[in-house]
Short mmCIF file of C-alpha atoms and ligand atoms in Angstrom, two decimals:
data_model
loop_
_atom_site.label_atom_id
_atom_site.label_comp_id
_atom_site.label_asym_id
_atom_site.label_seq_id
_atom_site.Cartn_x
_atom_site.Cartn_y
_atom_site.Cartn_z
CA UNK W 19 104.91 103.06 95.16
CA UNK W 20 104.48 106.14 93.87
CA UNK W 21 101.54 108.60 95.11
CA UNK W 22 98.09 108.87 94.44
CA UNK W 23 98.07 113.11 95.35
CA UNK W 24 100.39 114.01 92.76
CA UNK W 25 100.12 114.04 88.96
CA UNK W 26 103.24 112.70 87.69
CA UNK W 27 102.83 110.52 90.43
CA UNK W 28 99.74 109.21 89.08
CA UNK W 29 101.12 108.98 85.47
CA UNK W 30 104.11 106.96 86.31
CA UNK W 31 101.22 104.46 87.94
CA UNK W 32 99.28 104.72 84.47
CA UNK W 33 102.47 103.42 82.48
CA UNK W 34 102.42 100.18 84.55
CA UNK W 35 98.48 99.34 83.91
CA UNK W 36 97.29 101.12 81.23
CA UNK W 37 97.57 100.12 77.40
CA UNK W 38 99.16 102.93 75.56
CA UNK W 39 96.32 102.49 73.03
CA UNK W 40 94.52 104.35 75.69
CA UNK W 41 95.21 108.42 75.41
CA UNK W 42 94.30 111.07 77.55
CA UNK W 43 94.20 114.71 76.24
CA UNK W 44 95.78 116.23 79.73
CA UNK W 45 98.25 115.32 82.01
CA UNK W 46 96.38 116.24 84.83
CA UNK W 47 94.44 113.82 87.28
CA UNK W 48 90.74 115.01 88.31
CA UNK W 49 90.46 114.97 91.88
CA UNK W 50 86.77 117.12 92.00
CA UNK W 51 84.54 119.14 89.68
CA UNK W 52 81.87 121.57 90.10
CA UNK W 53 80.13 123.57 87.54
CA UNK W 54 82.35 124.66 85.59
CA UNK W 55 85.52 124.14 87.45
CA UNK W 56 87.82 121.24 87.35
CA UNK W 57 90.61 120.99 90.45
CA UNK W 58 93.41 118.50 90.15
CA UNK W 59 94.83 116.15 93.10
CA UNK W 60 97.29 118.47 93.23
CA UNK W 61 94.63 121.39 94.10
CA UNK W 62 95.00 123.58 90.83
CA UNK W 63 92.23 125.03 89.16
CA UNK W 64 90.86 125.23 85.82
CA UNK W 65 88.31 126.46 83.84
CA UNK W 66 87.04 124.24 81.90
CA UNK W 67 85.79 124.75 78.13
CA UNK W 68 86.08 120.75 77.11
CA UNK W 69 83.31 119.42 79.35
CA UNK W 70 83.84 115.99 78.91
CA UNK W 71 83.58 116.05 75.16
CA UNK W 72 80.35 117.59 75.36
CA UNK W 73 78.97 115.03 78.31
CA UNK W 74 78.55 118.19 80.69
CA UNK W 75 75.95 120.81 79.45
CA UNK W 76 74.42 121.01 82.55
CA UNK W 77 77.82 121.06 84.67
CA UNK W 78 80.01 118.66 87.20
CA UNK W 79 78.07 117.48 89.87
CA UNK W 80 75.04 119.67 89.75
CA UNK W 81 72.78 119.18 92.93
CA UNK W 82 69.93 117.65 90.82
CA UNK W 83 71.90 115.38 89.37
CA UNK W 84 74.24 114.43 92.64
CA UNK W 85 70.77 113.99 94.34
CA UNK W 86 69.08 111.71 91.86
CA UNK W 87 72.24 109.38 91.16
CA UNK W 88 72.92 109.06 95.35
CA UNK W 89 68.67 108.31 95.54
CA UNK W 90 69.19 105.63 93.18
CA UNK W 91 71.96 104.21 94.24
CA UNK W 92 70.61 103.56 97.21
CA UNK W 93 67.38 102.18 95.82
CA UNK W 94 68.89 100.07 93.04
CA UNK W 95 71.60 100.48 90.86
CA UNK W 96 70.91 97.82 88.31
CA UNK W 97 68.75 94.97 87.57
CA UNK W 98 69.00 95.46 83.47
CA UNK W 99 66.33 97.18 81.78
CA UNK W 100 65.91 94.32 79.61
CA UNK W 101 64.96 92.23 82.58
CA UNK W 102 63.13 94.16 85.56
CA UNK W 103 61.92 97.10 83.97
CA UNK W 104 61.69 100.57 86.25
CA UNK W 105 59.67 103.79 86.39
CA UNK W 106 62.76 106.23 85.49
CA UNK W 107 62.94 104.39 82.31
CA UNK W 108 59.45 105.64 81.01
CA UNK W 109 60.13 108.79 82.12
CA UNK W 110 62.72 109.81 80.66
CA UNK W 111 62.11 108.29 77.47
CA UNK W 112 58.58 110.50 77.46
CA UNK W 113 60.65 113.16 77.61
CA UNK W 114 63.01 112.37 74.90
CA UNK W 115 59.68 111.32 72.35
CA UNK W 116 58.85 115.18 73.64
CA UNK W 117 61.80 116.51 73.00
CA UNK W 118 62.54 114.97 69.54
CA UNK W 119 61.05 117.35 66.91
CA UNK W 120 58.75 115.80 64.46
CA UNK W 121 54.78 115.50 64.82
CA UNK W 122 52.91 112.21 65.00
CA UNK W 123 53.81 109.10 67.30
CA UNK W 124 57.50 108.61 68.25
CA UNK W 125 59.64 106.01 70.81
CA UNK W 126 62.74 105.85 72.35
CA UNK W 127 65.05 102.50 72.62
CA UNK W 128 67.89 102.51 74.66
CA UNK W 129 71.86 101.89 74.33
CA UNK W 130 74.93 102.69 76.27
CA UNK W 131 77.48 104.83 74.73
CA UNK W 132 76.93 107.20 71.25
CA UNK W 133 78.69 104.24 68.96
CA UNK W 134 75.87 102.12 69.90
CA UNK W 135 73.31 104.33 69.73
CA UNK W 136 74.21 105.29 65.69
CA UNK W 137 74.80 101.38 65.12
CA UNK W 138 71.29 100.65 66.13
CA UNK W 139 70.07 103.82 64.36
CA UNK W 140 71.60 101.73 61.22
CA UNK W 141 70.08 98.97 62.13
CA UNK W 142 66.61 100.20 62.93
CA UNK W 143 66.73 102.07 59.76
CA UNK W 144 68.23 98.53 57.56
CA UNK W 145 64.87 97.07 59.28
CA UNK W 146 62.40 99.56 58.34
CA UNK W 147 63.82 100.18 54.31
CA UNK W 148 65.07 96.59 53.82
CA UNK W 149 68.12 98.30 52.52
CA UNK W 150 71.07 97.91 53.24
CA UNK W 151 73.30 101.44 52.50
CA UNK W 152 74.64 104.23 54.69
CA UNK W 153 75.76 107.52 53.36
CA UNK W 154 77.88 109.43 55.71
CA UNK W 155 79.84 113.03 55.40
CA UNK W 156 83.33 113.31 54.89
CA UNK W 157 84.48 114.82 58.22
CA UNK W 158 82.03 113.28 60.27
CA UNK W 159 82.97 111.12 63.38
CA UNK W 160 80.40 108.64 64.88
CA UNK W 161 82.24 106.23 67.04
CA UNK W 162 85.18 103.91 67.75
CA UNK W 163 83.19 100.55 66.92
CA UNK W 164 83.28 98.71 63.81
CA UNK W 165 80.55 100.54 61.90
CA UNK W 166 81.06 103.53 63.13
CA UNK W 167 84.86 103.46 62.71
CA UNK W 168 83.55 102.98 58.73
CA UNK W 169 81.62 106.00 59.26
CA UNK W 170 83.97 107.98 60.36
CA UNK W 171 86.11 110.50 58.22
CA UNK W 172 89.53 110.76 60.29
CA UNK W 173 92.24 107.74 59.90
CA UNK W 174 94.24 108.72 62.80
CA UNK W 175 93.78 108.15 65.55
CA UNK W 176 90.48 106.74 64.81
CA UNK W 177 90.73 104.03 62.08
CA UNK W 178 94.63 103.48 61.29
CA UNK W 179 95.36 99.43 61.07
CA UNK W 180 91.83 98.54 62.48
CA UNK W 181 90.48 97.53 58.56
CA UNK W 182 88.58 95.99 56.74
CA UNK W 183 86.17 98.19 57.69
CA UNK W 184 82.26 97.45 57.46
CA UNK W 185 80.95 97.64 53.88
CA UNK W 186 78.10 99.55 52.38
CA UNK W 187 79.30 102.64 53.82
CA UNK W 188 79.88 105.36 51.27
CA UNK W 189 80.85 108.90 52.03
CA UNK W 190 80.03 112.13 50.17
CA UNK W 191 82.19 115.88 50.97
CA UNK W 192 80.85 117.41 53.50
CA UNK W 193 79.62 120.93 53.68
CA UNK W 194 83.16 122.35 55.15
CA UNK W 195 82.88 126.18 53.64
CA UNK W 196 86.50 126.94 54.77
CA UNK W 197 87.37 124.09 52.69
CA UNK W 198 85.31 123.90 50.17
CA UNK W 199 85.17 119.80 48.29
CA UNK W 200 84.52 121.55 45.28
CA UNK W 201 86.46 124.25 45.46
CA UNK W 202 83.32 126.95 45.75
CA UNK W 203 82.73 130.11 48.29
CA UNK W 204 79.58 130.08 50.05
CA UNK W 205 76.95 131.62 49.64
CA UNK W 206 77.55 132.27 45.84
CA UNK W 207 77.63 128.02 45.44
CA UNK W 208 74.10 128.04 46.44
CA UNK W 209 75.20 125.15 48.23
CA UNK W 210 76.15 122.95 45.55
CA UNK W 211 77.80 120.41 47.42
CA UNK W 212 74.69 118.90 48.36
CA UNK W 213 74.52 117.81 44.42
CA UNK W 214 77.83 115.24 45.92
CA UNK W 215 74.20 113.21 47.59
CA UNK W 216 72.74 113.11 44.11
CA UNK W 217 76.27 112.15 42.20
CA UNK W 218 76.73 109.50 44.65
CA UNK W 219 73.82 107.70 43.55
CA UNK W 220 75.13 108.12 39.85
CA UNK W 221 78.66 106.89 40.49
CA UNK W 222 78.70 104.71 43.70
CA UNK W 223 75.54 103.38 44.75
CA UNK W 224 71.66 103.02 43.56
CA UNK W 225 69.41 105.43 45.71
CA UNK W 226 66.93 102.26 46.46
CA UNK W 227 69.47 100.20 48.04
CA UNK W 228 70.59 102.97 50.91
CA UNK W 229 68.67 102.83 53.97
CA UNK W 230 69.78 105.92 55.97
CA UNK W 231 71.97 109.45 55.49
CA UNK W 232 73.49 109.82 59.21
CA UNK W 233 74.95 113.00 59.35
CA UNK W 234 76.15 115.12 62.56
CA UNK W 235 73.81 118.37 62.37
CA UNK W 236 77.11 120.73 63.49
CA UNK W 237 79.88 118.10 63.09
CA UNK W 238 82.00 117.61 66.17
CA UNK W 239 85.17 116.03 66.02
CA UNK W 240 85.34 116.88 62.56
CA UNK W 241 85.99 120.66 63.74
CA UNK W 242 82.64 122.41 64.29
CA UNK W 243 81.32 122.19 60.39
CA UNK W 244 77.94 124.19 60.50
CA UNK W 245 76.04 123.38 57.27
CA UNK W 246 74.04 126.07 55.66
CA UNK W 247 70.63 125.48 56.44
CA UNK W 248 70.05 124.94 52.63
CA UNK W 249 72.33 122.46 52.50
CA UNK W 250 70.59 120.05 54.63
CA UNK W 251 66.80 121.15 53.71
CA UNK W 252 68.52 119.86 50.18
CA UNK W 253 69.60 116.78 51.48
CA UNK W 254 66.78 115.86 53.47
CA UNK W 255 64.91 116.80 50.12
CA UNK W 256 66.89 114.22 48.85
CA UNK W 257 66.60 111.78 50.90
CA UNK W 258 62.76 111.83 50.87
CA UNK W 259 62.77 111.55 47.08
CA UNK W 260 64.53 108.46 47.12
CA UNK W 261 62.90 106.81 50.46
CA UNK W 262 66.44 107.13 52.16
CA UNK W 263 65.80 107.55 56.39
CA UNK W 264 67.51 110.96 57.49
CA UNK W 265 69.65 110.44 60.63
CA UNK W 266 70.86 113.43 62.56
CA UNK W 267 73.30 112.08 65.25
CA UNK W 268 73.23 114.76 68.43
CA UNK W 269 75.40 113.00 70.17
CA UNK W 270 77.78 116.18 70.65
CA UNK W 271 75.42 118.82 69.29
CA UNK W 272 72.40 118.03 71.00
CA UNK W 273 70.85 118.90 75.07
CA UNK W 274 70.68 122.50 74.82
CA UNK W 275 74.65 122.96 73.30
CA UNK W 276 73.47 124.78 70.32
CA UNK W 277 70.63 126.66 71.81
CA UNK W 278 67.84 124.21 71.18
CA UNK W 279 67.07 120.81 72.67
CA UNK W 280 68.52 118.91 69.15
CA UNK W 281 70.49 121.39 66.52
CA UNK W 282 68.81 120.07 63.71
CA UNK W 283 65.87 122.60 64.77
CA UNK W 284 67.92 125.28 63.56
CA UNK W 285 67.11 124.10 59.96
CA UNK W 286 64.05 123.14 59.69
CA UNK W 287 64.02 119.83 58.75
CA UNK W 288 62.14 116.95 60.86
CA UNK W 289 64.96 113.73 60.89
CA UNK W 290 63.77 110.38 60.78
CA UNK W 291 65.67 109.12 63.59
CA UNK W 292 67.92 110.86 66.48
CA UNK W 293 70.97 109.72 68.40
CA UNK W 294 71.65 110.88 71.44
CA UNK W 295 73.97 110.21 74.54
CA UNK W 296 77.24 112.40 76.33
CA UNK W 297 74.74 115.32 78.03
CA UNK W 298 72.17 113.24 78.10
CA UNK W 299 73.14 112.20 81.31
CA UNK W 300 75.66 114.50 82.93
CA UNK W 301 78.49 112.00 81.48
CA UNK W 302 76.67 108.84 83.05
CA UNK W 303 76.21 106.03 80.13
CA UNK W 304 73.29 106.10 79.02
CA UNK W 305 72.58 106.59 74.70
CA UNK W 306 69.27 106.22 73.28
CA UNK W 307 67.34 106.34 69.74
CA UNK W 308 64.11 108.25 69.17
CA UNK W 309 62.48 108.62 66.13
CA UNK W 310 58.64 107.49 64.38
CA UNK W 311 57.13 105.01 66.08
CA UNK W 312 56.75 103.14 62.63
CA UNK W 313 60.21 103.36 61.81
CA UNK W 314 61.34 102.43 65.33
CA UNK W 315 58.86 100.01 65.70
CA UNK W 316 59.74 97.99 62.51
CA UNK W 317 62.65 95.99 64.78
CA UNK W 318 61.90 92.77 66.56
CA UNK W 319 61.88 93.03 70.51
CA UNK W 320 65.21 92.15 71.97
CA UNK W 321 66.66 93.21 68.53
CA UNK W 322 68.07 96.37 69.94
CA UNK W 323 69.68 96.27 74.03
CA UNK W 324 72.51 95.72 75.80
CA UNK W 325 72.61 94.71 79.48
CA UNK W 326 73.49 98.40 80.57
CA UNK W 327 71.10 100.09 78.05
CA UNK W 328 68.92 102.77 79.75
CA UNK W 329 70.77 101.89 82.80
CA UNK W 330 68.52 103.28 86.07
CA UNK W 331 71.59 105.70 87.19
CA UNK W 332 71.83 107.03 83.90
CA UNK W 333 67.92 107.73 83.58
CA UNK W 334 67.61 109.20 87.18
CA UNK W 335 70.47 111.54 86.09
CA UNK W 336 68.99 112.20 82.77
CA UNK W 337 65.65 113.29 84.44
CA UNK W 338 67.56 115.84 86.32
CA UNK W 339 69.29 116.73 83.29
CA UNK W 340 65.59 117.52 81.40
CA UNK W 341 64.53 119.31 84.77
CA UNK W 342 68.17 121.63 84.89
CA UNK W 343 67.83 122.57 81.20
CA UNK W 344 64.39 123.63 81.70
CA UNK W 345 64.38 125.77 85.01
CA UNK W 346 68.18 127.13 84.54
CA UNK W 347 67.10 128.52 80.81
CA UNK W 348 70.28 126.87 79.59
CA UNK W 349 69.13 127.40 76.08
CA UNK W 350 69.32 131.03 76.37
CA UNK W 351 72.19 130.63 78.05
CA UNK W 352 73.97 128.72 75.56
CA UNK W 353 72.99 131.48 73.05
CA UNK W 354 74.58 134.12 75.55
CA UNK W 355 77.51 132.38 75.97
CA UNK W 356 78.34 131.08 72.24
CA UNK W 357 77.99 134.76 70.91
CA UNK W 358 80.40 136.00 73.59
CA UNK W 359 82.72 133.46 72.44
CA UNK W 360 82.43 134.23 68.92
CA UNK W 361 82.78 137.98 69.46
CA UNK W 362 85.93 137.08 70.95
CA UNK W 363 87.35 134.81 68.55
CA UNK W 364 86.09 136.93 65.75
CA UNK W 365 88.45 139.92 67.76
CA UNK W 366 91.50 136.88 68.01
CA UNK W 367 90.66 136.80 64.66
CA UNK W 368 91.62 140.41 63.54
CA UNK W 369 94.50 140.15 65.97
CA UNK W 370 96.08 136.87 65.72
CA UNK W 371 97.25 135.13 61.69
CA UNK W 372 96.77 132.07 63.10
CA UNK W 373 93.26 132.22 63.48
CA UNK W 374 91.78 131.73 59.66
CA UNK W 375 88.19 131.00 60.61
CA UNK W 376 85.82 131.08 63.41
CA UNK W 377 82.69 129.31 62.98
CA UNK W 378 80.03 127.75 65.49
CA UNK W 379 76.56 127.97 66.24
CA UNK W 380 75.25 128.49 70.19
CA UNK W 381 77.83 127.66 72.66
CA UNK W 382 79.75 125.53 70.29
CA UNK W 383 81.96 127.61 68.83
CA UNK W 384 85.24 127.14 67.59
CA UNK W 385 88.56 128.84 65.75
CA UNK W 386 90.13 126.92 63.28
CA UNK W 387 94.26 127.50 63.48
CA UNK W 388 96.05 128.00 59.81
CA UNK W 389 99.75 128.34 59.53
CA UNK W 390 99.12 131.17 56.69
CA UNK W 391 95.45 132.09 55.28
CA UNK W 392 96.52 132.16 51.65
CA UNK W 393 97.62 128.11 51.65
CA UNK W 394 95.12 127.18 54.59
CA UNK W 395 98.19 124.80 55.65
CA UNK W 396 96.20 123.19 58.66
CA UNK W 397 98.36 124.22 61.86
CA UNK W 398 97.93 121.15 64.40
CA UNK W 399 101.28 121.65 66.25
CA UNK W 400 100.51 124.81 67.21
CA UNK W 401 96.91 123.79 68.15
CA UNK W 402 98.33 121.51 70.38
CA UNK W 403 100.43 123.66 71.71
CA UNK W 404 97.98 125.92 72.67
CA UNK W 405 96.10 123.36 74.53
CA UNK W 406 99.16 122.70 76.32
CA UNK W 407 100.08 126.23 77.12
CA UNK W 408 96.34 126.88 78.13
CA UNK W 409 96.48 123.42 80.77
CA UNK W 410 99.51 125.37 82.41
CA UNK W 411 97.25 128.28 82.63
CA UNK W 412 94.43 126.47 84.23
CA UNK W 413 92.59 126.48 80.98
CA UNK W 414 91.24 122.87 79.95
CA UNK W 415 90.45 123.10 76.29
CA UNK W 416 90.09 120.54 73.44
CA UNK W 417 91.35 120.48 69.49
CA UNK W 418 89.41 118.63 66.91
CA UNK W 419 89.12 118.97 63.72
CA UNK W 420 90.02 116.50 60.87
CA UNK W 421 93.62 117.99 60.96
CA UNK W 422 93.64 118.38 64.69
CA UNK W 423 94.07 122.20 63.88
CA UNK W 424 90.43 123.24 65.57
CA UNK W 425 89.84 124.75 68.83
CA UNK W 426 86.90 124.58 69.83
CA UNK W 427 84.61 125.11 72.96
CA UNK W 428 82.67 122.72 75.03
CA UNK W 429 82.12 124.35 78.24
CA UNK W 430 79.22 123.48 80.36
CA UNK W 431 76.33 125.89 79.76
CA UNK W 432 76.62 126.62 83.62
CA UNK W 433 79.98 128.83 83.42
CA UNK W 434 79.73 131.91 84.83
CA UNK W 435 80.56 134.93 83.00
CA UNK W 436 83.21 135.48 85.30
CA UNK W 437 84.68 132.38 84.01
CA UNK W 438 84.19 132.56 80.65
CA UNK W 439 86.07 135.94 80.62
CA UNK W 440 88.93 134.27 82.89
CA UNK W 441 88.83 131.07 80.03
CA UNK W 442 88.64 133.55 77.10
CA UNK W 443 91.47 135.45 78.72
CA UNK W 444 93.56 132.54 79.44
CA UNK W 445 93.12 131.65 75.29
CA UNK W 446 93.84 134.89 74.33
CA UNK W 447 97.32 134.98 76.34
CA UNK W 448 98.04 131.28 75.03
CA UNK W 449 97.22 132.25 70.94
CA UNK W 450 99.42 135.37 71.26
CA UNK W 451 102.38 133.32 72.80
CA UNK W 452 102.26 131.28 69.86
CA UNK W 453 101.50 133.52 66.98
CA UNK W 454 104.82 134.58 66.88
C1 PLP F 17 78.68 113.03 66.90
C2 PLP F 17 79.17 111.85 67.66
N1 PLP F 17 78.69 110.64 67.39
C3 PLP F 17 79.09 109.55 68.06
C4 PLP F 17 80.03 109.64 69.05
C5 PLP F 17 80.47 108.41 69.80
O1 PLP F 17 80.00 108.45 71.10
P1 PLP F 17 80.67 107.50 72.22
O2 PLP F 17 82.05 108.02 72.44
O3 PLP F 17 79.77 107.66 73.41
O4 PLP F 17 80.65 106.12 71.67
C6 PLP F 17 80.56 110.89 69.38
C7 PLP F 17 81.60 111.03 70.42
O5 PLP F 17 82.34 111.98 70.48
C8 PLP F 17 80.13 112.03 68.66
O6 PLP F 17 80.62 113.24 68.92
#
């Protein structure tokens, strides 16, 4: 049998049990975390700047959050939400209904995982309009489920084979400046892509029969996409002219990554309805929905749940999650450590070809890799070499992008500068080794 203590070890173990539908980015087998540090069973060390896909803003195994999950546990770990009901519950969502932007009475419902949470935002919002419609942004990822797989812009690895896909989903370009879908330079377009909302209702579908616009206020997967802020005051616009619910999923964007609680406070615009999950938590499932109490409340009870949904380890770790992001300033901090990122990619930038754009707003930042800058020719291979290169390093750090040719930076808001400088260091050695 081979060992548990060693990596390959570990992998040849995988092959015999796990599906090969089931990926991992790394090689390398987590033995403990803390902060911002990842060490493998084999004892190396790495930086890490992929947090758990944006599950970690407030760092592996903080205190506060190892306390409250180990009290729990030894209270209760479960008795479902939807049958015996439990103080952490209210808490947390009070918090949420604080956090979550807009005036007037709000609610929370709870889900398990960020999939669920944007299927029951499309359900709540179906409920409330009576319509049936989503419009989504080319780009955008929200989820491995059936809906969500519809609303997701990226065929592989996400949607390849797994059709027909769930109807009534229609999807307009998305605000991608570095690729513009109509071929314009921002800011001279005065951000005419956000006429593709109004065209869509010409060409593919009537206004009055879509019930929500979800969009991703920085999108994620799709390779850090930050939207003017007139683009999505002109959408929203939109959207309240026709009675169509505005979604902004902060599943990966929101708990402080950007510099504010959700990132759609950076533009000004109050959504209809919020998805959240990932940092939420500190990684531990938990998802949840907030929005107007009139729009939330328009569902039948029991029509939104799920026997793990606002699952008591989850809300004891989110309350230590509201409590960290408070008293550790980690919104400042996310605004000290995104522009030290950018500087540096913006210096990679001068330096390195490769590099054709660097884009990102707080602490999620990101470079997007070209093979030349005159064609744009999307370089994934080397993207994923770098990732590679960087692992050896002790450098954990993700791609994304809809071409897989985006680095980008997840790191929990808890790094120290000392290793940010040791991550940024490590990326810098890793571009220049292949940029040749
Ligand atoms: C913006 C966004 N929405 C939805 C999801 C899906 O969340 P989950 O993987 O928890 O289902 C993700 C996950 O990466 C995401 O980034």
């Amino acid at each position: 049998m081979n060992q548990l203590n060693t990596n390959e070890g570990l992998a040849a173990r995988r092959t015999e049990s796990f599906s090969s539908c089931y990926a991992s980015a790394f090689p390398c087998y987590v033995d403990k975390a803390k902060g911002a540090l990842v060490w493998d069973v084999e004892g190396k060390e790495y930086i890490d700047f992929a947090g758990g896909i944006g599950g970690m803003n407030v760092g592996h195994s903080h205190p506060k959050v190892v306390a409250a999950l180990k009290d729990q546990a030894e209270r209760f770990t479960h008795t479902c939400l939807m049958v015996v009901p439990y103080a952490s519950a209210v808490q947390l969502a009070e918090k949420i209904c604080r956090a979550y932007p807009g005036e007037g009475p709000k609610a929370v419902a709870y889900v398990t995982s960020g999939a669920e949470a944007v299927e029951n935002a499309v359900k709540i919002a179906r409920r409330f309009t009576r319509r049936t419609g989503i419009v989504v942004m080319a780009n955008g990822y929200h989820g491995r489920t059936m809906l969500t797989m519809a609303m997701t812009g990226r065929v592989m690895p996400f949607k390849a084979g797994f059709g027909p896909f769930a109807p009534e989903v229609y999807t307009i370009g998305s605000p991608y400046c570095y690729r513009c879908p109509i071929g314009k330079t921002y800011p001279a377009c005065e951000t005419a892509c956000a006429d593709l909302l109004g065209e869509l209702f010409v060409k593919e579908v009537s206004a009055e029969s879509v019930a929500c616009l979800v969009m991703e206020p920085v999108l994620g997967e799709g390779g850090f996409i930050v939207p003017p802020k007139a683009y999505i005051q002109k959408i929203k616009a939109t959207c309240e002219e026709h009675g169509i619910l505005f979604v902004s999923d902060e599943i990966q964007a929101g708990l402080g990554r950007t510099g504010k609680m959700f990132a759609i406070e950076h533009f000004d615009v109050v959504p209809d309805l919020i998805t959240t999950a990932k940092s939420l938590a500190a990684g531990m499932p938990i998802a949840a929905v907030v929005g107007k109490r009139n729009i939330m409340d328009s569902v039948h009870p029991g029509g939104v749940g799920g026997t793990y949904s606002g699952n008591a380890l989850g809300c004891a770790a989110g309350l230590a999650v509201f409590d960290i992001l408070e008293s550790e300033n980690l919104f400042s901090r996310s605004e000290v450590i995104g522009k030290k990122i950018r500087d540096r990619f913006e210096q990679f930038k001068e330096k390195y070809s490769l590099v054709g754009d660097v884009r990102g707003l707080g602490a999620m930042v990101a470079m997007e890799l070209v093979t030349d800058r005159e064609s744009k020719k999307p370089a994934a291979d080397l993207a994923k070499d770098l990732t590679g290169r960087c692992r050896e390093k002790g450098l954990l750090v993700l791609a994304s992008g809809t071409y897989g040719n985006v680095i980008r930076t997840l790191s929990p808001l808890v790094i120290t500068d000392e290793q940010l400088e040791q991550g940024l260091q490590i990326l810098e050695e890793g571009l220049a080794e292949v940029n040749q």
